[in-house]
Amino acid sequence: MSALRILVPVKRVIDYAVKPRVNKAQTGVETAGVKHSMNPFDELSVEESVRIREKKRAPGGVEDICVISAGPTKAADVLRTAMAMGADRGIHVDVKEGEDLEPLSVAKLLKATVDKEKSNLVILGKQSIDDDAAQTGQMLAGLLGWPQATQASQVTFGEGDTIEVTKEVDGGVETVKAKLPMIITTDLRLNEPRYASLPNIMKAKKKPLVKLSLSDLGVANERRLKVLKVTEPPPRQGGGKVEDVDGLISKLKELGAI
Amino acid sequence: MLFPTARRTALRGVGALPRSTSVFSSPFNNPSALRRLLSSLAVLEQREGKLNHGSLSAITAAKKLGGSIHGFVAGSNIKPVAEEAAKVEGVEKIIAVDNAAYDKGLPENYAPLLVENIKKNGYTHIIAGHTAFGKSLLPRVAALLDSQQISDITVIENENTFVRPIYAGNAIATVESSDPIKVITIRGTAFPAAEAQGGSAAVEEGVDPNVQISVEWVSEDLAKSDRPDLATAGKVVSGGRGLKSKEEFDKVMLPLADSLGAAVGASRAAVDSGYADNSLQVGQTGKVVAPQLYMAVGISGAIQHLAGMKDSKVIAAINKDAEAPIFQVADVGLVGDLFDKVPELTEKLKSS
């Protein structure tokens, strides 16, 4: 049985509870002075990795949980959070503010990391809540030629390095089985991420955090998509309220909805 | 314009000759000729020998691009599916691969299969729905083609430029792709499914690399329902945390759905609390719907939820909190206890 060497990519994004505002120049969303946190799906990935170790779910055990993030200096914050949740160490790939990587570049960067760190399981979030692309995990699986299980709601380990994953699909769930190495992307129902306790936050400060550049991993920030503009969606006008059920029915009839 | 002189010359030439003469056309100066260089592959979904008509949205999107349109299907006994797809209006050819290995749409072998067929026919645009199948498959295809996918698009501006919502629909980005092969997933609600009749495409056998894979399909558990499919329903009634329990959710929401002939949806809060199945979740990370009528019951209207339904034609809301954000987007709102109002509404809809 192989011991697990888990790689968990995490992304620093605008906090999910913040309503993003488009900037005046219409080049993007206002990020300065806005609360950021770890992408919610990445919290699920970290939590799952830590639980696999704590509950001794993998027959071969867990040798290493490494978190990685590519982004500006502040991306280190989400790595510390992940380490406070239980990850062993972090890799921060320094990318200048405003020079965000496209998913394909992230996938290439992760492939290089997987090779370097000898990871055999990569757990990613199913999508990041900023660009909503939902691509990176699948792209990485394609580049590595590994099996992939996307939108996982349950992960079970079996004999002979097998992993059975239940995935959320349209209309229900589907279960697939594959052998390590493997890529898993997480869905909401997988688990409930823990809060990092204060002692663990303190301990996380002492855990190793390596800083790398894109060139250290042999990856260029090659942009294939040019953002021409970013605009606010057309606002919806609330149509006011009605007094009772009869009012609701007649208004819906008037609007041609029933 | 890249070739202004050539363009003017050619235009003069065309003007001096009968319209049918096209010898002066070159791909650089004639938009219709340029379009001819475009060729799209619409990846269609099938399940147990039945064509998924929702996936015909990919053909609608391909029509907006212009150029030739091929459809792709794969699975066991694929012939009837291919023949059905061949009747779809606007499709020139259906590429079909008959092999049970592709029945479950596993991306591990389906992606190399698509890549082989894409390379053979030199498509410029690969289009699939942003469904569980498309989301799982297309990024893998894109990586194999070294192309940066464009996900969940809502508008096609031209063959390079696409519009897609980001940040849970709180911003709309227009992006231009420089990749030679554009790999695209489309938002189904933004592109109605193409007519399943009127066409007469040829069916052609595709290449089959038959890649051996280390993943195995084990089982599935799909919710059976007689109600319309959530993603494509004309009416949707959706319940939230206000329903308080699964029993109440079923007791209140299902009769309402049936009285309207609507599909049932739910907010993330209702799904997380176990009131409704995860597959019913409407929102940024669930399904995106745009029905004629969306009725939100006991849903406060968090931005993640609004991302999944704010393009609905008419939004109605029933909530006891008059300050709930849902009322800011609702065309018609009723403040009150849903446990009184919804049964009353159901009764009155039934009797009318």
XYZ file of C-alpha atoms in Angstrom:
610
model
C 0.000 0.000 0.000
C 1.323 3.374 -0.914
C 1.365 6.075 1.673
C -0.561 9.149 0.550
C 1.292 12.240 -0.431
C -1.551 14.674 -0.783
C -1.269 17.976 -2.610
C -3.998 20.515 -1.913
C -4.115 23.622 -4.100
C -5.851 26.555 -2.402
C -6.819 29.956 -3.776
C -7.222 33.310 -2.106
C -10.452 34.891 -3.333
C -12.798 37.702 -2.361
C -14.795 36.426 0.612
C -17.981 34.672 -0.480
C -20.174 36.952 1.615
C -18.885 40.145 -0.027
C -20.818 41.534 -2.960
C -18.167 42.254 -5.586
C -18.173 45.632 -7.341
C -16.940 46.233 -10.853
C -14.209 48.876 -10.976
C -14.704 52.202 -12.735
C -12.357 51.385 -15.593
C -14.389 48.215 -16.272
C -11.253 46.105 -16.273
C -12.175 43.885 -13.366
C -13.635 43.686 -9.912
C -12.532 46.042 -7.129
C -10.186 44.065 -4.877
C -8.357 46.730 -2.874
C -9.496 46.874 0.735
C -11.960 44.017 0.163
C -12.025 41.066 2.555
C -10.418 37.969 1.082
C -10.399 34.415 2.330
C -9.767 30.872 1.209
C -12.006 29.695 -1.616
C -14.779 27.741 0.181
C -14.283 24.620 -1.933
C -10.578 24.604 -1.079
C -11.451 24.567 2.617
C -13.341 21.361 1.886
C -10.223 19.916 0.213
C -8.002 20.758 3.168
C -10.573 19.379 5.609
C -10.913 16.136 3.669
C -7.138 15.621 3.551
C -6.804 16.182 7.275
C -9.724 13.860 8.016
C -8.214 11.102 5.876
C -5.203 11.236 8.166
C -7.050 11.695 11.472
C -9.565 8.932 10.825
C -6.842 6.690 9.364
C -9.035 6.099 6.342
C -6.234 5.274 3.915
C -4.737 1.789 4.506
C -1.274 3.064 3.539
C -1.501 6.070 5.844
C -0.855 9.712 5.058
C 2.765 10.688 4.714
C 2.361 14.334 3.781
C -0.250 17.009 3.249
C 1.196 19.890 1.268
C -0.835 22.973 0.403
C 0.059 25.217 -2.499
C -1.174 28.598 -3.661
C -0.163 30.851 -6.524
C -0.794 34.521 -5.987
C 0.451 37.749 -4.460
C 2.195 37.999 -1.086
C -1.121 37.779 0.747
C -1.778 34.328 -0.706
C 0.523 33.148 2.087
C -2.332 33.961 4.512
C -4.572 31.248 3.094
C -1.652 28.802 3.226
C -1.229 29.573 6.935
C -4.961 29.014 7.423
C -4.696 25.644 5.676
C -1.735 24.713 7.867
C -3.688 25.760 10.950
C -6.413 23.343 9.794
C -3.841 20.553 9.734
C -1.763 20.674 6.549
C 1.939 19.942 7.136
C 3.590 22.523 4.947
C 2.998 25.089 2.271
C 4.332 26.225 -1.077
C 3.712 29.789 -2.103
C 4.223 30.478 -5.792
C 4.696 34.193 -5.956
C 2.698 35.896 -8.685
C 2.419 39.674 -8.827
C -0.842 41.335 -7.906
C -3.001 41.647 -10.997
C -1.098 38.990 -12.936
C -3.506 36.207 -12.142
C -2.910 32.862 -13.757
C -5.411 31.215 -16.038
C -6.555 27.701 -15.051
C -4.397 26.070 -17.740
C -1.264 27.754 -16.338
C -2.250 26.737 -12.821
C -2.694 23.163 -14.038
C 0.783 23.235 -15.601
C 2.252 24.651 -12.412
C 0.537 21.947 -10.388
C 1.778 19.244 -12.728
C 5.343 20.431 -12.162
C 4.718 20.427 -8.402
C 3.196 16.937 -8.451
C 6.292 15.663 -10.246
C 8.608 17.427 -7.814
C 6.772 16.497 -4.627
C 5.904 12.965 -5.788
C 2.264 13.559 -4.900
C -0.115 10.687 -5.552
C -3.395 12.356 -4.665
C -4.409 15.905 -5.506
C -7.574 17.269 -3.919
C -8.881 20.527 -5.396
C -12.062 22.536 -5.029
C -14.566 22.034 -7.839
C -14.413 25.712 -8.753
C -13.198 29.009 -7.410
C -15.921 31.477 -6.610
C -14.200 34.366 -8.382
C -13.850 33.288 -12.003
C -16.261 30.324 -11.704
C -14.317 28.418 -14.361
C -14.394 24.892 -12.854
C -11.441 23.689 -14.932
C -8.185 23.320 -12.998
C -8.631 19.828 -11.528
C -9.764 18.304 -14.797
C -6.957 20.029 -16.715
C -4.383 18.742 -14.249
C -5.790 15.223 -14.558
C -5.541 15.533 -18.336
C -1.953 16.764 -18.244
C -0.915 13.992 -15.865
C -3.050 11.329 -17.538
C -4.518 10.442 -14.138
C -8.080 9.407 -13.332
C -10.317 12.207 -12.096
C -13.371 12.313 -9.864
C -15.049 15.691 -9.932
C -17.588 17.133 -7.501
C -16.935 14.511 -4.857
C -19.399 14.106 -2.008
C -17.786 10.974 -0.562
C -14.313 9.449 -0.716
C -13.701 5.866 0.429
C -10.401 3.985 0.417
C -10.199 0.319 -0.482
C -7.577 -2.385 -0.862
C -4.783 -2.185 -3.398
C -4.561 1.604 -3.599
C -8.133 1.942 -4.812
C -10.325 4.918 -4.054
C -14.056 4.975 -4.559
C -15.545 8.410 -5.054
C -19.193 9.391 -5.102
C -19.716 12.383 -7.363
C -22.538 14.876 -7.586
C -23.967 14.783 -11.110
C -27.085 16.248 -12.720
C -30.056 14.538 -11.118
C -28.217 12.566 -8.446
C -24.937 10.865 -7.684
C -22.542 8.571 -9.512
C -19.765 6.425 -8.051
C -16.454 5.686 -9.745
C -13.443 3.695 -8.614
C -9.828 4.249 -9.547
C -6.337 3.437 -8.395
C -3.809 5.924 -7.084
C -2.561 8.312 -8.328
C -5.740 10.307 -8.710
C -7.325 13.758 -8.881
C -10.397 14.588 -6.803
C -12.379 17.827 -6.816
C -14.622 18.608 -3.873
C -18.300 19.470 -3.690
C -20.236 21.065 -0.866
C -21.577 17.907 0.684
C -18.169 16.305 1.176
C -17.618 17.608 4.707
C -17.887 20.617 6.969
C -14.570 22.395 7.277
C -13.304 23.060 10.789
C -12.339 26.402 12.197
C -8.667 26.748 12.973
C -8.181 27.013 16.736
C -5.920 29.694 18.171
C -3.226 27.203 19.344
C -3.256 25.647 15.871
C -2.945 29.055 14.252
C 0.119 29.679 16.427
C 1.568 26.268 15.539
C 0.941 26.891 11.842
C 3.293 29.869 11.978
C 6.167 27.471 12.626
C 5.299 25.068 9.813
C 7.517 25.252 6.729
C 6.403 27.584 3.984
C 8.513 27.618 0.837
C 8.352 30.511 -1.563
C 8.886 29.782 -5.243
C 8.571 31.676 -8.475
C 6.859 30.482 -11.634
C 10.237 30.017 -13.286
C 11.359 27.725 -10.443
C 8.634 25.396 -11.663
C 9.407 26.017 -15.311
C 6.058 27.633 -16.037
C 5.353 30.890 -17.845
C 2.304 33.035 -17.224
C 0.990 32.689 -20.721
C -2.364 34.369 -21.174
C -4.705 33.006 -23.808
C -7.760 34.989 -22.838
C -7.783 38.746 -22.981
C -10.375 40.412 -20.802
C -11.869 43.116 -22.998
C -14.184 44.460 -20.341
C -15.989 43.658 -17.136
C -19.402 45.176 -16.505
C -22.144 45.090 -13.912
C -25.024 42.800 -14.816
C -28.195 44.667 -15.805
C -29.997 45.517 -12.575
C -33.344 43.898 -11.870
C -36.115 46.118 -10.689
C -38.101 44.756 -7.810
C -41.772 45.028 -8.711
C -43.162 45.750 -5.289
C -45.326 43.739 -2.982
C -48.884 42.514 -2.916
C -51.197 42.211 0.076
C -52.471 38.663 -0.198
C -52.557 35.447 -2.187
C -55.272 36.750 -4.546
C -53.093 39.762 -5.273
C -50.179 37.435 -6.001
C -52.215 35.331 -8.414
C -53.626 38.316 -10.290
C -50.190 39.943 -10.550
C -48.696 36.729 -11.909
C -51.528 36.524 -14.447
C -50.948 40.145 -15.415
C -47.251 39.380 -15.968
C -48.191 36.355 -18.045
C -46.333 33.998 -15.718
C -49.316 31.699 -15.090
C -8.567 45.524 -41.572
C -5.540 43.516 -42.453
C -5.687 43.891 -46.205
C -7.448 47.152 -47.025
C -6.193 47.344 -50.593
C -7.011 43.778 -51.429
C -10.424 44.233 -49.897
C -11.265 47.295 -51.995
C -10.046 45.622 -55.151
C -12.068 42.544 -54.459
C -15.177 44.581 -53.728
C -14.846 46.386 -57.029
C -14.398 43.038 -58.715
C -17.505 41.604 -57.116
C -19.523 44.658 -58.054
C -18.555 44.335 -61.696
C -19.494 40.687 -61.940
C -22.665 38.685 -61.455
C -23.282 37.940 -57.771
C -22.852 34.234 -58.226
C -19.214 34.594 -59.236
C -17.123 33.984 -56.217
C -13.666 33.718 -57.758
C -12.730 37.000 -56.171
C -13.543 35.876 -52.675
C -10.660 35.262 -50.426
C -10.904 34.338 -46.778
C -9.497 37.701 -45.818
C -11.981 39.998 -47.432
C -15.252 38.192 -47.504
C -16.997 37.619 -44.203
C -18.987 34.663 -45.515
C -15.818 33.054 -46.788
C -14.194 33.656 -43.425
C -17.053 31.907 -41.780
C -16.491 28.924 -44.005
C -13.151 28.383 -42.292
C -14.963 28.020 -39.035
C -16.028 24.566 -38.111
C -17.645 23.683 -34.853
C -18.045 20.397 -33.095
C -21.057 20.205 -30.788
C -20.544 17.495 -28.183
C -23.959 15.910 -27.640
C -24.988 13.898 -24.626
C -26.743 10.574 -24.689
C -27.965 8.299 -21.986
C -28.923 4.679 -22.450
C -29.458 5.118 -26.160
C -31.458 8.334 -25.843
C -30.259 11.678 -27.116
C -30.314 14.364 -24.436
C -32.256 17.145 -26.103
C -30.928 19.686 -23.622
C -27.482 19.144 -25.118
C -28.767 20.468 -28.462
C -28.087 23.922 -27.018
C -24.532 23.359 -28.200
C -25.831 23.342 -31.785
C -27.677 26.619 -31.231
C -24.427 28.136 -30.005
C -22.560 26.720 -33.010
C -25.122 28.333 -35.339
C -24.359 31.706 -33.779
C -20.714 31.227 -34.666
C -21.491 30.438 -38.280
C -19.454 27.964 -40.291
C -20.047 24.258 -40.551
C -21.499 22.334 -37.645
C -20.811 18.734 -36.782
C -22.312 16.875 -33.854
C -20.529 14.200 -31.825
C -22.025 11.185 -30.076
C -20.445 8.057 -28.619
C -21.646 4.953 -26.795
C -22.979 1.472 -27.430
C -25.550 0.988 -30.228
C -25.083 4.613 -31.099
C -26.766 4.398 -34.507
C -30.314 5.395 -33.450
C -28.925 8.266 -31.374
C -26.808 9.450 -34.296
C -29.787 9.232 -36.643
C -31.905 11.248 -34.256
C -29.176 13.851 -33.934
C -28.841 13.952 -37.727
C -32.384 15.321 -37.949
C -31.456 18.387 -35.924
C -31.746 21.504 -37.986
C -28.479 23.095 -39.040
C -26.180 20.119 -38.538
C -24.046 19.089 -41.473
C -22.642 15.857 -40.127
C -22.871 13.638 -37.095
C -19.679 11.925 -36.018
C -20.600 8.746 -34.174
C -18.408 6.259 -32.325
C -20.030 2.954 -31.422
C -18.293 1.566 -28.364
C -19.741 0.671 -24.969
C -16.589 2.058 -23.342
C -18.077 5.546 -23.793
C -21.538 4.830 -22.361
C -20.874 6.524 -19.049
C -19.068 9.510 -20.513
C -15.952 8.929 -18.417
C -13.540 11.749 -19.270
C -10.484 9.483 -18.974
C -11.242 7.808 -22.308
C -13.811 10.229 -23.709
C -11.319 13.120 -23.721
C -8.693 11.307 -25.853
C -11.541 10.110 -28.098
C -12.693 13.670 -28.684
C -9.161 14.928 -29.176
C -8.517 12.349 -31.923
C -11.678 13.357 -33.741
C -10.988 17.059 -33.309
C -7.501 16.675 -34.743
C -8.713 14.568 -37.643
C -11.335 17.074 -38.731
C -9.585 20.285 -37.746
C -12.411 21.926 -35.831
C -11.933 25.492 -34.661
C -14.603 25.444 -31.953
C -15.548 22.671 -29.550
C -18.812 23.276 -27.732
C -20.537 21.400 -24.920
C -23.081 22.266 -22.268
C -21.880 23.420 -18.853
C -23.497 20.298 -17.381
C -21.964 17.664 -15.091
C -20.790 15.838 -18.255
C -19.439 18.934 -20.012
C -17.803 20.328 -16.890
C -16.000 17.096 -16.199
C -14.969 16.385 -19.789
C -14.143 19.609 -21.585
C -11.350 21.002 -19.387
C -9.571 17.676 -19.812
C -9.984 17.984 -23.584
C -8.764 21.586 -23.440
C -5.641 20.595 -21.508
C -4.849 17.869 -24.051
C -5.216 20.453 -26.838
C -3.266 23.046 -24.845
C -6.208 25.421 -25.057
C -7.551 27.697 -22.308
C -11.228 26.784 -22.039
C -13.932 29.427 -21.814
C -16.554 28.208 -19.331
C -20.269 28.754 -19.042
C -20.635 31.423 -21.709
C -23.909 33.284 -22.158
C -23.216 35.316 -25.327
C -21.141 34.803 -28.472
C -19.958 38.158 -29.814
C -17.844 36.722 -32.588
C -15.718 33.661 -33.218
C -13.082 34.831 -30.732
C -15.090 36.859 -28.259
C -17.399 35.507 -25.611
C -19.316 36.812 -22.629
C -19.467 34.956 -19.335
C -20.607 35.724 -15.823
C -17.990 35.732 -13.052
C -18.212 36.230 -9.288
C -21.536 34.407 -9.008
C -22.993 36.546 -11.775
C -22.123 39.791 -10.010
C -19.922 40.775 -12.926
C -20.042 40.029 -16.634
C -16.728 39.535 -18.412
C -16.140 39.824 -22.143
C -13.097 37.772 -23.115
C -11.205 37.268 -26.325
C -9.455 33.976 -26.951
C -6.210 33.692 -28.874
C -6.219 29.897 -28.948
C -6.460 28.300 -32.388
C -8.980 25.805 -31.045
C -11.624 27.309 -28.801
C -12.970 24.953 -26.191
C -16.229 26.293 -24.819
C -18.930 25.274 -22.384
C -22.229 27.084 -22.694
C -24.895 28.028 -20.218
C -27.957 26.063 -21.331
C -30.425 28.739 -20.271
C -28.727 31.269 -22.557
C -28.945 29.078 -25.675
C -32.260 27.314 -26.324
C -31.937 23.755 -27.637
C -31.895 23.500 -31.445
C -34.976 22.108 -33.194
C -34.782 18.340 -33.253
C -36.239 18.197 -36.761
C -35.806 19.686 -40.197
C -32.228 18.583 -40.736
C -30.763 15.750 -42.721
C -27.128 15.407 -41.743
C -24.879 12.589 -42.830
C -23.749 10.159 -40.165
C -20.068 9.335 -40.242
C -18.081 6.911 -38.163
C -15.514 8.689 -36.031
C -12.030 7.495 -35.167
C -11.786 5.468 -31.987
C -8.425 5.422 -30.193
C -9.982 3.067 -27.607
C -7.704 4.221 -24.805
C -7.540 1.795 -21.889
C -8.266 3.493 -18.590
C -7.764 2.831 -14.926
C -11.076 4.213 -13.771
C -14.153 2.117 -13.341
C -17.781 3.181 -13.240
C -19.383 1.601 -10.182
C -22.960 2.781 -9.784
C -25.343 5.677 -9.904
C -28.341 6.838 -7.965
C -30.477 9.314 -9.829
C -33.527 10.948 -8.335
C -36.600 9.809 -10.231
C -39.203 12.450 -10.753
C -42.305 12.933 -12.881
C -41.906 16.669 -12.617
C -40.156 18.673 -15.313
C -36.370 18.794 -15.321
C -35.118 21.660 -13.172
C -32.584 23.016 -15.669
C -35.060 23.329 -18.542
C -38.445 23.775 -16.808
C -40.673 26.700 -17.760
C -41.677 27.174 -14.147
C -39.696 26.529 -10.992
C -40.788 26.673 -7.375
C -37.905 26.758 -4.979
C -37.807 26.315 -1.222
C -35.324 27.537 1.343
C -34.443 27.326 4.990
C -37.875 28.742 5.851
C -39.419 25.316 5.168
C -37.889 24.068 8.457
C -37.766 20.301 7.677
C -37.786 17.770 4.874
C -41.343 16.737 5.758
C -42.587 20.309 5.561
C -40.620 20.881 2.370
C -42.315 17.924 0.694
C -45.732 18.770 2.164
C -45.689 22.424 1.116
C -43.542 22.587 -2.021
C -44.520 19.464 -3.964
C -48.275 20.259 -4.184
C -47.415 23.841 -5.184
C -45.120 22.527 -7.922
C -47.827 20.187 -9.172
C -50.495 22.896 -9.194
C -48.248 24.961 -11.482
C -46.680 22.100 -13.436
C -43.351 23.350 -12.156
C -39.987 21.801 -11.312
C -38.799 21.901 -7.709
C -35.628 23.682 -6.709
C -33.984 24.532 -3.415
C -31.532 26.947 -1.887
C -28.174 25.791 -0.588
C -29.425 26.290 2.965
C -32.289 23.874 2.333
C -29.940 21.356 0.713
C -27.342 21.615 3.484
C -30.050 21.116 6.091
C -31.164 17.971 4.282
C -34.617 19.293 3.294
C -33.988 18.652 -0.376
C -31.645 16.635 -2.567
C -28.409 18.270 -3.639
C -29.349 17.904 -7.292
C -32.144 20.448 -6.714
C -29.794 23.202 -5.619
C -30.189 26.448 -7.528
C -27.288 28.868 -7.343
C -23.697 29.607 -8.230
C -22.506 26.134 -7.364
C -25.721 24.335 -8.207
C -27.974 24.711 -11.219
C -28.536 27.917 -13.111
C -32.150 28.295 -14.221
C -33.973 30.929 -16.239
C -37.637 29.860 -16.341
C -40.699 31.953 -17.206
C -41.639 31.902 -13.538
C -39.384 31.395 -10.524
C -41.174 31.289 -7.215
C -38.885 31.577 -4.192
C -40.465 30.329 -0.982
C -38.738 30.911 2.334
C -35.538 31.966 0.545
C -33.812 35.114 1.759
C -31.887 35.673 -1.490
C -28.150 35.401 -0.832
C -25.987 36.451 -3.786
C -24.954 32.855 -4.416
C -28.605 31.923 -4.820
C -29.464 34.928 -6.982
C -26.624 33.891 -9.312
C -28.644 30.820 -10.183
C -32.015 32.393 -10.906
C -31.876 36.116 -11.553
C -32.301 35.707 -15.297
C -35.762 34.239 -14.743
C -38.478 36.110 -16.637
C -40.719 36.651 -13.629
C -39.609 36.206 -10.035
C -42.147 35.822 -7.250
C -41.195 35.638 -3.601
C -43.018 34.579 -0.463
C -41.150 35.372 2.736
C -42.117 36.469 6.205
C -39.206 38.924 6.416
C -40.193 42.070 4.528
C -36.520 43.107 4.451
C -35.262 39.901 2.790
C -32.998 40.722 -0.197
C -35.100 38.472 -2.435
C -37.724 41.240 -2.554
C -35.224 43.530 -4.266
C -35.226 41.306 -7.332
C -38.750 39.902 -7.149
C -41.326 41.216 -9.631
C -43.978 40.359 -7.141
C -43.530 39.755 -3.437
C -45.817 38.571 -0.714
C -44.855 39.071 2.910
C -46.318 36.363 5.098
C -45.945 32.970 6.707
C -45.293 30.464 3.953
C -47.073 27.730 5.908
C -50.323 29.726 5.506
C -49.752 31.392 2.165
C -48.419 28.516 0.083
C -51.237 26.031 0.823
C -53.752 28.807 0.118
C -51.972 29.603 -3.140
C -51.881 25.914 -4.091
C -55.636 25.573 -3.464
C -56.505 28.678 -5.446
C -54.290 27.671 -8.365
C -55.913 24.237 -8.435
C -59.442 25.571 -8.419
C -58.846 28.256 -11.007
